[in-house]
């Protein structure tokens, strides 16, 4: 049931203390677009945020934290767009306790079916002394005032006591009690710096629930960072001790070592249901697809051995294991990959495959594309089958994610010629289609990629710093597709970093495409908001 329809979510005290009366629904609060976007080097444009939010809606998350509206014009617009377009989940906007923050958050989220203001202030003495320079009394006052102010806009108000786990327990309980009295319907107890261990954190949550007299009027939420690799374990320990909202991100991305990973929390609760005795409303079959989308749009690769969504999570290498799984899956598999929407399919697509086969395979992989997008994919697929004999699912996904589901192509690579060798200066000639017109330039560089990028800079007028260049083979074999990822930052303007990706059997062509893809995103951002993103006023 959607949180909008579940009365307990909106009106009554959702959390019922301990024992038999305990509500066993766990609310999933996704912060991929806010804390996840705070991952170093990640920057999503408005359209990409909307695409992720739409996918989160399909995944069935209860609350989508769409951003921090006062941080920048871009953040504000993205939160507003998500609030206007994504239904079926509550949309949250983050705000510090200042009224300006709260007003701005409300302006962005007010269009949502259910709008949540998420306001926060730190409660640990370390933060009070060194960061806020406030006394405990002042923090308590600010927290209560913020919740009351937010309540004027919406009944759904969440309060977070930043750095809760390193806060004095009695003071924290005093704040929690006061914000609940002020109307907070969810109170979040973050382990902001990932310092907790599961047993301690579980006890900490249990103590808060035991000590705060009005706790039954709210949902206790947890938000764990992964600095010691324990974010998921800590979140689950909190759930066993009465927390009923878990804040997490897809693929566990986030500030520093990241946040608790949504897919791990959800699948642990599901797979070990008898132990946890709680449930979530997540559509598990959408997990793999969501993970791929987030990885592709953020440029943050999922490590191969990552639980649930890593490339190797369901791969059996040893002969003994393979033999066991073939005889009976449960010998070495505790989850069926189909549960997370992963259809392991090794049927090979090749140059004789038609448009229909591509369309069917894309649907199986969870890509419900428009006819135009299928045509575009098919043309790119056909062009590559001359150079590459066999296509696997990963190859197809790479084409779709890198070359089809992306911003409009202001600049399109038409032709590339490179002269390079051990005893010559690398030179590149690049021809682009720029808004329908053919333009060509040549440049020399320190290496062939540098020469290509210099020629593109001349053609596009871009002046950028290249922060990252990565090259990967999508699948094995000599004719593997090379996938290049770049991160570039326009010089002079805002501090935004743009991710570009390109694929080709020729790695230099993939390099050119990746750079142009990032360039097209810059051009698109300039069209969208005049490239006017302001600097964040404050990080979280
Ligand atoms: O880590 C943290 O404490 C946060 C809060 C703003 C919830 O991200
Ligand atoms: Zn956080």
Coordinates of C-alpha atoms and ligand atoms in Angstrom, one line a residue:
X1 CA 0.0 0.0 0.0
X2 CA 1.3 3.5 -0.8
X3 CA 2.1 5.6 2.2
X4 CA -0.5 8.0 1.0
X5 CA -3.2 5.4 1.4
X6 CA -1.9 3.9 4.6
X7 CA -3.6 5.9 7.3
X8 CA -1.0 4.9 9.9
X9 CA 1.6 6.7 7.9
X10 CA 0.0 10.0 7.8
X11 CA -2.1 10.4 10.8
X12 CA -1.7 8.1 13.8
X13 CA 1.3 7.3 15.8
X14 CA 2.9 4.9 13.4
X15 CA 5.5 3.5 15.7
X16 CA 4.0 1.5 18.5
X17 CA 6.4 0.7 21.3
X18 CA 7.7 -2.8 21.6
X19 CA 6.1 -6.2 22.2
X20 CA 3.1 -7.5 20.4
X21 CA 1.8 -4.1 19.4
X22 CA 4.8 -3.3 17.3
X23 CA 4.0 -2.3 13.7
X24 CA 6.2 -4.4 11.4
X25 CA 6.2 -2.2 8.4
X26 CA 9.5 -0.6 7.6
X27 CA 9.3 2.6 5.6
X28 CA 12.0 3.0 3.0
X29 CA 13.3 6.6 2.6
X30 CA 15.6 6.9 -0.3
X31 CA 18.2 9.7 -0.3
X32 CA 20.1 8.8 -3.5
X33 CA 19.2 12.2 -5.0
X34 CA 20.4 14.1 -1.9
X35 CA 23.0 12.3 0.2
X36 CA 23.8 10.1 -2.7
X37 CA 24.4 13.1 -4.9
X38 CA 26.9 14.3 -2.3
X39 CA 29.2 11.5 -3.4
X40 CA 32.5 13.1 -4.5
X41 CA 32.4 13.8 -8.2
X42 CA 28.7 13.1 -8.7
X43 CA 26.6 15.7 -10.3
X44 CA 23.2 15.0 -11.9
X45 CA 21.3 17.3 -14.1
X46 CA 17.6 18.0 -13.6
X47 CA 16.5 15.5 -16.2
X48 CA 18.7 12.8 -14.8
X49 CA 17.3 13.4 -11.3
X50 CA 13.8 13.1 -12.6
X51 CA 14.7 9.8 -14.4
X52 CA 16.0 8.4 -11.2
X53 CA 13.0 9.6 -9.2
X54 CA 10.7 8.0 -11.7
X55 CA 12.6 4.7 -11.3
X56 CA 12.5 5.0 -7.5
X57 CA 8.7 5.3 -7.8
X58 CA 8.6 2.1 -9.8
X59 CA 10.8 0.5 -7.1
X60 CA 8.2 1.4 -4.6
X61 CA 10.2 3.5 -2.1
X62 CA 8.0 5.3 0.4
X63 CA 9.8 8.6 0.5
X64 CA 12.1 10.2 -2.1
X65 CA 14.4 12.8 -0.7
X66 CA 14.8 14.8 -3.9
X67 CA 17.4 17.3 -2.8
X68 CA 18.4 20.3 -0.7
X69 CA 16.4 23.1 -2.3
X70 CA 18.3 26.1 -0.8
X71 CA 21.7 24.7 -1.9
X72 CA 21.4 25.9 -5.5
X73 CA 19.0 27.0 -8.2
X74 CA 19.7 23.6 -9.9
X75 CA 18.8 21.7 -6.7
X76 CA 15.6 23.7 -6.2
X77 CA 14.5 23.2 -9.8
X78 CA 15.2 19.4 -9.6
X79 CA 13.2 19.0 -6.4
X80 CA 10.4 21.0 -7.9
X81 CA 10.3 18.9 -11.0
X82 CA 10.3 15.7 -9.1
X83 CA 7.5 17.0 -6.8
X84 CA 5.5 18.0 -9.9
X85 CA 5.9 14.7 -11.7
X86 CA 6.4 11.8 -9.4
X87 CA 3.4 10.5 -7.6
X88 CA 2.8 7.6 -5.2
X89 CA 5.7 8.4 -2.9
X90 CA 6.2 11.3 -0.5
X91 CA 8.7 13.8 -1.7
X92 CA 11.1 15.3 0.8
X93 CA 13.1 18.4 0.7
X94 CA 16.0 19.0 3.1
X95 CA 16.3 22.2 5.1
X96 CA 18.5 23.4 8.0
X97 CA 16.5 24.9 10.9
X98 CA 16.6 28.4 9.5
X99 CA 13.2 29.6 8.3
X100 CA 14.7 30.6 4.9
X101 CA 15.8 27.0 4.3
X102 CA 12.3 25.7 5.3
X103 CA 10.5 28.3 3.2
X104 CA 12.6 27.4 0.2
X105 CA 12.2 23.7 0.7
X106 CA 8.4 24.2 0.8
X107 CA 8.4 26.3 -2.4
X108 CA 10.0 23.3 -4.2
X109 CA 8.0 20.4 -2.7
X110 CA 4.6 22.0 -2.4
X111 CA 3.5 20.4 -5.7
X112 CA 3.9 16.9 -4.4
X113 CA 1.0 14.5 -3.6
X114 CA 2.6 14.2 -0.2
X115 CA 5.2 16.8 0.7
X116 CA 7.6 16.2 3.5
X117 CA 9.9 18.9 5.0
X118 CA 13.0 17.3 6.4
X119 CA 14.7 19.7 8.8
X120 CA 17.9 19.1 10.7
X121 CA 20.4 20.4 13.2
X122 CA 23.4 18.7 14.9
X123 CA 23.0 17.7 18.5
X124 CA 26.5 16.4 19.4
X125 CA 28.8 18.6 21.5
X126 CA 31.5 18.3 18.9
X127 CA 29.3 19.9 16.3
X128 CA 27.8 22.4 18.8
X129 CA 31.2 23.6 19.9
X130 CA 33.2 23.6 16.6
X131 CA 30.6 24.0 13.9
X132 CA 27.5 25.6 15.1
X133 CA 29.0 27.6 18.1
X134 CA 25.6 27.2 19.8
X135 CA 24.7 26.0 23.3
X136 CA 22.5 23.0 23.9
X137 CA 19.6 25.3 24.8
X138 CA 19.9 27.2 21.6
X139 CA 19.9 24.0 19.5
X140 CA 16.8 22.7 21.3
X141 CA 15.1 26.0 20.7
X142 CA 16.1 26.1 17.0
X143 CA 14.9 22.5 16.5
X144 CA 11.5 23.1 18.0
X145 CA 11.0 26.4 16.2
X146 CA 12.0 24.7 12.9
X147 CA 9.5 21.9 13.3
X148 CA 6.7 24.3 14.3
X149 CA 7.5 26.5 11.3
X150 CA 7.5 23.5 8.9
X151 CA 4.2 22.3 10.4
X152 CA 2.6 25.5 9.1
X153 CA 3.2 24.1 5.6
X154 CA 2.7 20.4 5.9
X155 CA 1.6 17.8 8.4
X156 CA 4.5 15.6 7.3
X157 CA 7.6 16.9 9.0
X158 CA 10.8 14.9 9.7
X159 CA 13.4 16.1 12.1
X160 CA 17.0 14.8 12.1
X161 CA 19.4 15.2 15.0
X162 CA 22.6 15.3 13.0
X163 CA 25.5 13.3 14.6
X164 CA 23.0 11.7 17.0
X165 CA 25.1 8.7 17.7
X166 CA 27.9 10.9 19.2
X167 CA 25.4 13.1 21.1
X168 CA 24.8 12.9 24.8
X169 CA 21.9 10.5 25.2
X170 CA 19.9 12.5 27.7
X171 CA 20.2 15.7 25.7
X172 CA 19.3 13.9 22.5
X173 CA 16.2 12.4 24.2
X174 CA 15.2 15.9 25.4
X175 CA 15.4 17.1 21.8
X176 CA 13.5 14.1 20.4
X177 CA 10.7 14.6 22.9
X178 CA 10.5 18.3 22.2
X179 CA 10.4 18.0 18.4
X180 CA 7.7 15.3 18.7
X181 CA 5.6 17.6 20.9
X182 CA 6.2 20.3 18.2
X183 CA 4.7 18.0 15.6
X184 CA 7.6 15.9 14.0
X185 CA 6.0 12.8 12.5
X186 CA 9.3 11.2 11.9
X187 CA 12.5 11.6 14.0
X188 CA 15.7 10.5 12.5
X189 CA 18.7 9.4 14.6
X190 CA 21.7 9.5 12.2
X191 CA 25.1 8.0 12.6
X192 CA 26.4 10.8 10.5
X193 CA 30.1 9.8 10.7
X194 CA 29.6 6.0 10.5
X195 CA 31.1 5.5 14.0
X196 CA 28.6 3.1 15.5
X197 CA 28.8 -0.7 15.7
X198 CA 25.6 -2.8 15.3
X199 CA 25.2 -3.9 19.0
X200 CA 25.8 -0.4 20.3
X201 CA 23.6 1.3 17.7
X202 CA 20.7 -1.2 18.3
X203 CA 21.0 -0.4 22.1
X204 CA 21.1 3.3 21.4
X205 CA 17.8 3.1 19.5
X206 CA 16.3 0.9 22.1
X207 CA 17.3 3.4 24.8
X208 CA 15.8 6.4 23.0
X209 CA 12.5 4.5 22.5
X210 CA 12.5 3.5 26.1
X211 CA 13.3 7.0 27.4
X212 CA 11.2 9.3 25.2
X213 CA 7.6 9.3 26.6
X214 CA 5.9 10.5 23.5
X215 CA 7.8 8.3 21.1
X216 CA 4.6 6.5 20.0
X217 CA 3.6 9.7 18.2
X218 CA 6.3 9.4 15.6
X219 CA 8.3 7.0 13.5
X220 CA 11.9 6.5 14.6
X221 CA 14.2 6.6 11.6
X222 CA 17.8 5.7 11.1
X223 CA 20.4 7.0 8.7
X224 CA 23.8 5.3 8.8
X225 CA 27.0 6.2 7.0
X226 CA 29.4 3.5 6.0
X227 CA 32.8 4.8 7.2
X228 CA 33.5 1.5 9.0
X229 CA 31.6 -0.6 6.5
X230 CA 28.7 -1.2 9.0
X231 CA 25.9 1.1 7.6
X232 CA 23.6 -1.8 6.6
X233 CA 24.3 -3.9 9.7
X234 CA 23.7 -0.8 11.9
X235 CA 20.4 0.0 10.1
X236 CA 19.2 -3.6 10.6
X237 CA 20.2 -3.6 14.2
X238 CA 18.2 -0.5 14.7
X239 CA 15.2 -2.1 13.0
X240 CA 15.4 -5.0 15.4
X241 CA 15.2 -2.5 18.2
X242 CA 12.2 -0.6 17.0
X243 CA 13.3 1.8 14.2
X244 CA 10.7 1.8 11.5
X245 CA 12.2 4.0 8.8
X246 CA 15.5 3.3 7.1
X247 CA 17.2 6.0 5.1
X248 CA 19.4 4.6 2.4
X249 CA 20.7 5.0 -1.2
X250 CA 20.9 2.9 -4.3
X251 CA 24.2 1.1 -4.5
X252 CA 25.1 2.6 -1.1
X253 CA 26.4 5.8 -2.7
X254 CA 26.8 8.9 -0.6
X255 CA 29.1 11.3 1.3
X256 CA 32.6 9.7 1.9
X257 CA 32.2 5.9 2.1
X258 CA 28.5 6.2 1.4
X259 CA 25.2 5.4 3.1
X260 CA 23.4 2.2 3.9
X261 CA 22.6 0.5 0.6
X262 CA 18.9 0.2 -0.1
X263 CA 19.1 -3.1 -1.9
X264 CA 21.1 -4.8 0.9
X265 CA 18.7 -3.6 3.6
X266 CA 15.6 -4.6 1.6
X267 CA 17.0 -8.0 0.6
X268 CA 18.2 -8.8 4.1
X269 CA 14.8 -8.0 5.5
X270 CA 13.2 -10.2 2.8
X271 CA 15.6 -13.1 2.7
X272 CA 15.8 -13.3 6.6
X273 CA 12.2 -12.5 7.1
X274 CA 11.8 -15.0 9.9
X275 CA 14.6 -13.4 11.8
X276 CA 13.6 -9.8 11.3
X277 CA 9.8 -10.2 11.2
X278 CA 9.3 -7.0 9.4
X279 CA 8.6 -6.1 5.8
X280 CA 9.0 -3.3 3.2
X281 CA 6.8 -2.5 0.3
X282 CA 9.7 -2.4 -2.2
X283 CA 9.1 -4.0 -5.7
X284 CA 12.2 -6.2 -5.5
X285 CA 12.1 -6.9 -9.3
X286 CA 13.1 -3.3 -9.9
X287 CA 16.2 -3.4 -7.8
X288 CA 18.7 -4.4 -10.5
X289 CA 17.3 -2.0 -13.0
X290 CA 17.5 0.9 -10.5
X291 CA 21.0 0.0 -9.6
X292 CA 22.1 0.1 -13.3
X293 CA 20.4 3.4 -13.9
X294 CA 22.0 5.1 -10.9
X295 CA 25.4 3.7 -11.7
X296 CA 25.1 4.8 -15.3
X297 CA 23.9 8.4 -14.5
X298 CA 26.2 9.0 -11.6
X299 CA 29.2 7.3 -13.3
X300 CA 29.8 5.4 -10.0
X301 CA 30.6 1.8 -11.0
X302 CA 29.2 -0.9 -8.8
X303 CA 32.1 -3.0 -7.4
X304 CA 31.9 -6.5 -8.9
X305 CA 31.6 -8.3 -5.5
X306 CA 29.0 -5.9 -4.1
X307 CA 26.2 -7.8 -2.4
X308 CA 22.9 -8.1 -4.4
X309 CA 23.8 -6.0 -7.5
X310 CA 27.5 -6.6 -8.1
X311 CA 28.4 -8.4 -11.4
X312 CA 29.6 -11.4 -9.4
X313 CA 26.8 -11.5 -6.8
X314 CA 25.2 -14.5 -8.6
X315 CA 28.3 -15.8 -10.5
X316 CA 29.6 -19.2 -9.4
X317 CA 33.2 -19.8 -10.4
X318 CA 34.3 -22.9 -8.6
X319 CA 33.5 -26.2 -10.2
X320 CA 32.1 -27.6 -7.0
X321 CA 29.7 -24.6 -6.6
X322 CA 28.6 -24.8 -10.3
X323 CA 27.9 -28.5 -9.9
X324 CA 25.9 -27.8 -6.8
X325 CA 23.9 -25.0 -8.3
X326 CA 23.1 -27.0 -11.4
X327 CA 21.8 -29.9 -9.2
X328 CA 19.9 -27.6 -6.8
X329 CA 20.1 -23.8 -6.7
X330 CA 19.7 -23.5 -3.0
X331 CA 23.0 -25.3 -2.4
X332 CA 24.9 -22.1 -3.0
X333 CA 22.3 -19.5 -3.6
X334 CA 20.2 -17.8 -0.9
X335 CA 18.4 -15.6 -3.4
X336 CA 17.2 -16.1 -6.9
X337 CA 18.6 -13.4 -9.2
X338 CA 15.2 -13.1 -10.8
X339 CA 13.9 -11.7 -7.5
X340 CA 15.9 -8.5 -8.1
X341 CA 14.9 -8.4 -11.8
X342 CA 18.1 -9.9 -13.0
X343 CA 17.4 -12.3 -15.9
X344 CA 20.7 -14.1 -16.6
X345 CA 20.4 -14.5 -20.3
X346 CA 23.4 -15.6 -22.4
X347 CA 21.6 -15.8 -25.7
X348 CA 23.8 -13.9 -28.1
X349 CA 22.6 -11.1 -30.3
X350 CA 24.4 -10.7 -33.6
X351 CA 24.3 -9.0 -37.0
X352 CA 21.3 -11.0 -38.0
X353 CA 19.2 -10.0 -35.1
X354 CA 16.3 -7.7 -36.1
X355 CA 14.7 -4.7 -34.5
X356 CA 12.1 -6.9 -32.9
X357 CA 14.7 -9.1 -31.1
X358 CA 16.4 -6.0 -29.8
X359 CA 13.1 -4.5 -28.6
X360 CA 12.2 -7.8 -26.8
X361 CA 15.6 -8.1 -25.2
X362 CA 15.5 -4.5 -24.0
X363 CA 12.1 -5.1 -22.4
X364 CA 13.4 -8.2 -20.6
X365 CA 16.2 -6.0 -19.3
X366 CA 13.7 -3.6 -18.0
X367 CA 14.1 -0.9 -20.7
X368 CA 10.7 0.2 -21.9
X369 CA 11.8 2.6 -24.6
X370 CA 9.9 4.7 -27.1
X371 CA 9.9 3.7 -30.8
X372 CA 12.3 6.5 -31.5
X373 CA 14.7 5.3 -28.8
X374 CA 14.5 1.7 -30.1
X375 CA 15.2 2.9 -33.6
X376 CA 18.2 4.9 -32.3
X377 CA 19.5 1.8 -30.4
X378 CA 19.0 -0.4 -33.4
X379 CA 20.9 1.9 -35.7
X380 CA 23.8 2.0 -33.2
X381 CA 23.7 -1.7 -32.7
X382 CA 23.8 -2.4 -36.4
X383 CA 26.7 -0.1 -36.9
X384 CA 28.7 -2.0 -34.3
X385 CA 27.8 -5.5 -35.5
X386 CA 30.2 -4.9 -38.5
X387 CA 33.1 -4.6 -36.0
X388 CA 31.8 -7.0 -33.2
X389 CA 30.5 -10.5 -33.7
X390 CA 28.6 -11.3 -30.6
X391 CA 26.6 -9.0 -28.4
X392 CA 25.8 -9.7 -24.8
X393 CA 23.2 -8.0 -22.5
X394 CA 25.9 -5.8 -21.1
X395 CA 26.8 -4.5 -24.6
X396 CA 23.3 -3.6 -25.3
X397 CA 22.8 -1.9 -22.0
X398 CA 26.1 0.1 -22.6
X399 CA 24.7 1.3 -25.9
X400 CA 21.3 2.3 -24.4
X401 CA 22.7 4.0 -21.4
X402 CA 25.6 5.7 -23.0
X403 CA 24.2 6.7 -26.4
X404 CA 20.5 6.6 -26.3
X405 CA 19.2 7.7 -22.9
X406 CA 21.2 10.8 -22.8
X407 CA 20.9 14.6 -23.5
X408 CA 20.3 15.9 -27.0
X409 CA 23.4 15.8 -29.2
X410 CA 24.3 19.4 -29.9
X411 CA 27.7 18.0 -31.0
X412 CA 27.9 14.7 -32.9
X413 CA 31.1 13.0 -33.9
X414 CA 31.2 12.6 -37.7
X415 CA 34.8 11.6 -38.3
X416 CA 38.0 11.1 -36.4
X417 CA 41.6 10.7 -37.7
X418 CA 44.6 10.2 -35.5
X419 CA 48.3 10.1 -36.3
X420 CA 50.3 8.8 -33.4
X421 CA 53.3 6.7 -32.6
X422 CA 56.4 6.5 -30.5
X423 CA 58.4 9.0 -32.6
X424 CA 55.8 11.5 -33.7
X425 CA 53.7 14.2 -32.1
X426 CA 50.1 12.9 -31.8
X427 CA 47.7 14.8 -34.0
X428 CA 44.0 14.5 -34.2
X429 CA 41.6 15.7 -36.9
X430 CA 38.0 15.8 -35.7
X431 CA 34.8 16.5 -37.7
X432 CA 31.6 17.3 -35.8
X433 CA 28.1 18.0 -36.7
X434 CA 27.3 21.1 -34.8
X435 CA 23.6 22.0 -34.9
X436 CA 23.3 20.6 -38.4
X437 CA 26.5 22.1 -39.7
X438 CA 29.8 20.2 -40.4
X439 CA 32.9 21.7 -38.8
X440 CA 36.4 20.4 -38.6
X441 CA 39.6 21.1 -36.7
X442 CA 43.0 19.5 -36.0
X443 CA 45.2 19.7 -32.9
X444 CA 48.3 18.2 -31.5
X445 CA 48.6 16.9 -27.9
X446 CA 50.6 15.0 -25.4
X447 CA 48.9 11.8 -26.5
X448 CA 46.2 10.9 -28.9
X449 CA 43.4 11.4 -26.4
X450 CA 44.8 14.8 -25.5
X451 CA 45.0 15.7 -29.2
X452 CA 41.4 14.7 -29.7
X453 CA 40.2 16.7 -26.7
X454 CA 42.1 19.8 -27.8
X455 CA 40.5 19.6 -31.3
X456 CA 37.0 19.2 -29.7
X457 CA 37.7 22.2 -27.4
X458 CA 38.5 24.3 -30.5
X459 CA 35.3 23.2 -32.2
X460 CA 33.0 23.6 -29.3
X461 CA 34.7 26.6 -27.6
X462 CA 34.8 24.7 -24.4
X463 CA 37.5 25.3 -21.8
X464 CA 37.4 22.5 -19.3
X465 CA 39.5 20.7 -16.8
X466 CA 39.5 16.9 -17.2
X467 CA 39.2 15.4 -13.7
X468 CA 38.8 11.8 -14.5
X469 CA 39.3 9.5 -17.5
X470 CA 38.5 5.8 -17.2
X471 CA 38.4 3.1 -19.7
X472 CA 36.8 -0.4 -19.3
X473 CA 36.0 -3.3 -21.5
X474 CA 32.3 -4.0 -21.3
X475 CA 32.6 -7.7 -22.0
X476 CA 35.6 -10.0 -22.8
X477 CA 37.3 -10.7 -26.1
X478 CA 39.4 -8.8 -28.5
X479 CA 36.4 -7.1 -30.0
X480 CA 35.0 -6.1 -26.6
X481 CA 33.3 -2.7 -26.5
X482 CA 35.5 -0.1 -24.8
X483 CA 33.6 2.1 -22.5
X484 CA 35.2 5.5 -21.6
X485 CA 34.0 7.6 -18.8
X486 CA 35.2 11.2 -18.3
X487 CA 34.5 13.9 -15.7
X488 CA 35.0 17.4 -16.8
X489 CA 34.5 20.8 -15.2
X490 CA 34.0 24.0 -17.2
X491 CA 36.7 26.5 -16.2
X492 CA 35.7 29.7 -14.6
X493 CA 31.9 29.1 -14.2
X494 CA 30.2 27.1 -11.6
X495 CA 31.8 24.2 -9.8
X496 CA 29.7 21.5 -11.5
X497 CA 31.4 18.4 -12.8
X498 CA 29.9 16.8 -15.9
X499 CA 30.1 13.1 -16.6
X500 CA 30.4 11.8 -20.1
X501 CA 30.4 8.3 -21.4
X502 CA 31.0 6.8 -24.8
X503 CA 31.3 3.3 -26.2
X504 CA 32.9 1.9 -29.3
X505 CA 35.1 -1.0 -30.3
X506 CA 37.7 1.6 -30.9
X507 CA 38.9 3.2 -27.6
X508 CA 39.9 6.5 -29.2
X509 CA 36.5 6.9 -30.7
X510 CA 34.9 6.0 -27.4
X511 CA 37.2 8.6 -25.8
X512 CA 35.9 11.3 -28.2
X513 CA 32.3 10.3 -27.7
X514 CA 32.6 10.4 -23.9
X515 CA 34.1 13.9 -24.1
X516 CA 31.4 15.1 -26.5
X517 CA 28.7 13.5 -24.3
X518 CA 29.9 15.6 -21.4
X519 CA 30.1 18.6 -23.7
X520 CA 26.5 18.0 -24.8
X521 CA 25.5 17.9 -21.1
X522 CA 27.1 21.3 -20.5
X523 CA 25.3 22.7 -23.6
X524 CA 22.0 21.2 -22.3
X525 CA 22.5 22.7 -18.8
X526 CA 23.2 26.1 -20.4
X527 CA 20.0 25.8 -22.4
X528 CA 18.0 24.6 -19.3
X529 CA 19.0 27.1 -16.7
X530 CA 21.6 29.3 -18.4
X531 CA 24.2 27.3 -16.5
X532 CA 23.4 29.5 -13.6
X533 CA 23.7 27.0 -10.8
X534 CA 24.8 28.8 -7.6
X535 CA 27.4 27.4 -5.2
X536 CA 25.8 25.4 -2.5
X537 CA 25.4 27.7 0.5
X538 CA 26.3 24.8 2.8
X539 CA 27.0 21.2 2.4
X540 CA 25.4 18.8 4.9
Ligands
LIG1 O1 24.3 12.2 7.7 C1 23.4 12.9 8.2 O2 23.4 13.2 9.4 C2 22.5 13.6 7.3 C3 21.4 14.3 7.9 C4 21.1 15.6 7.1 C5 20.2 13.5 7.9 O3 22.6 13.4 6.1
LIG2 ZN1 23.9 11.6 5.7

